[in-house]
Amino acid sequence: QVHLVESGGGLVQAGDSLRLSCVVSGRAYHVGWFRQGPGKEREFVAGITSTGSQPFYADSVKGRFTISRDTAEAPVFLQMATLVPEHTAIYSCAATKVAWKDRPHLYDYWGRGLQVTVSS
């Protein structure tokens, strides 16, 4: 059994930063962050390999968001900078056995997600 628990969401103002965390129990997996905005489909945000050595990002967040983890057992963080209202979404972390995946259906386990709201 693999469980993922996200934390760190909430209401922030435009221009603020926010750090989300994802605690993964069980085996070491590759982890991705996804988001689903109002009326939108779920989209990939960032991913990282099980050892934390290789992060990868959606083009829309490159240079603004940073995903990290120190070890395979450590939490996975998503540092989000200079947030704008368009970043408002439910953010979820997910785990997969195969690295470098950016499609939701390729992830095996999901957290419940948390709300991030950016006010203007």
C-alpha positions as a printed Julia matrix, in Angstrom:
120×3 Matrix{Float64}:
   0.0    0.0     0.0
   1.21   3.44   -0.92
  -0.32   6.52    0.65
   0.26  10.11   -0.3
  -0.7   13.07    1.85
  -0.43  16.65    0.68
  -0.16  19.72    2.86
   0.62  23.41    2.55
  -2.24  24.71    0.46
  -4.42  27.69    1.23
  -5.34  31.21    0.23
  -2.58  33.58   -0.86
  -2.37  36.85   -2.71
  -0.99  37.37   -6.18
   2.76  37.63   -6.07
   3.09  35.43   -3.0
   4.96  32.15   -2.78
   3.72  28.87   -1.39
   5.31  25.51   -0.68
   3.36  22.31   -0.97
   4.56  19.05    0.48
   3.72  15.45   -0.31
   4.52  12.68    2.12
   4.72   9.27    0.48
   4.51   6.14    2.58
   5.52   2.75    1.34
   8.02   2.07   -1.38
  10.08   4.75   -3.06
   8.28   5.93   -6.15
   8.67   8.62   -8.72
   6.33  11.45   -7.81
   4.45  14.03   -9.79
   2.38  17.06   -8.96
  -0.79  17.76  -10.92
  -3.42  20.46  -10.72
  -6.99  20.93  -11.81
  -8.33  24.42  -12.1
 -12.03  25.36  -12.17
 -13.62  23.95  -15.29
 -10.33  22.53  -16.52
  -8.85  19.11  -16.95
  -6.19  17.82  -14.64
  -2.75  18.81  -15.89
   0.8   17.87  -15.09
   2.84  20.43  -13.18
   6.15  18.82  -12.21
   7.72  15.45  -11.54
  10.77  14.05   -9.85
  12.53  10.71   -9.83
  12.56   8.5    -6.77
  16.06   9.6    -5.74
  15.33  13.25   -6.31
  18.13  13.66   -8.8
  16.06  14.49  -11.86
  13.18  16.97  -11.75
  11.1   17.85  -14.81
   8.42  20.45  -15.42
   5.52  21.49  -17.55
   6.55  24.37  -19.78
   4.0   26.62  -18.11
   5.76  26.49  -14.74
   9.43  26.35  -15.69
  11.38  28.98  -13.86
   8.54  29.65  -11.42
   7.92  26.3    -9.68
  10.55  24.0    -8.18
  10.05  20.37   -7.24
  12.48  18.72   -4.86
  13.11  15.81   -2.54
  16.27  14.96   -0.62
  15.94  11.17   -0.56
  13.54   8.54   -1.75
  11.92   8.48    1.68
  11.77  12.25    2.15
   8.74  14.41    1.39
   8.4   15.86   -2.08
   8.1   19.62   -2.11
   6.63  21.92   -4.73
   7.85  25.46   -4.24
   5.67  27.91   -6.14
   6.8   31.47   -6.64
   5.11  34.63   -7.89
   1.68  33.09   -7.91
  -1.11  34.52  -10.01
  -4.88  33.89   -9.93
  -4.53  31.49  -12.87
  -2.63  29.15  -10.55
  -5.78  28.62   -8.5
  -6.49  24.9    -8.56
  -6.65  21.7    -6.62
  -3.1   20.38   -6.45
  -2.48  16.66   -6.07
   0.6   14.54   -5.82
   0.8   11.09   -7.3
   3.24   8.2    -7.44
   4.31   6.03  -10.32
   6.7    3.11  -10.8
   7.92   4.48  -14.12
   9.88   7.72  -14.27
   9.4   10.7   -16.56
   5.62  10.44  -16.89
   3.39  13.47  -17.28
   0.03  11.83  -17.93
  -2.36  11.3   -15.01
  -3.41   7.82  -16.1
   0.19   6.64  -15.86
   0.27   7.29  -12.12
  -0.74   4.5    -9.78
  -1.43   6.22   -6.48
  -2.9    9.6    -5.63
  -3.26  11.88   -2.68
  -6.57  13.51   -1.91
  -5.44  16.9    -3.2
  -5.56  20.31   -1.65
  -6.87  23.7    -2.64
  -4.6   26.54   -3.62
  -6.39  29.84   -4.16
  -4.6   32.92   -5.41
  -6.47  36.18   -5.0
  -5.82  39.21   -7.17
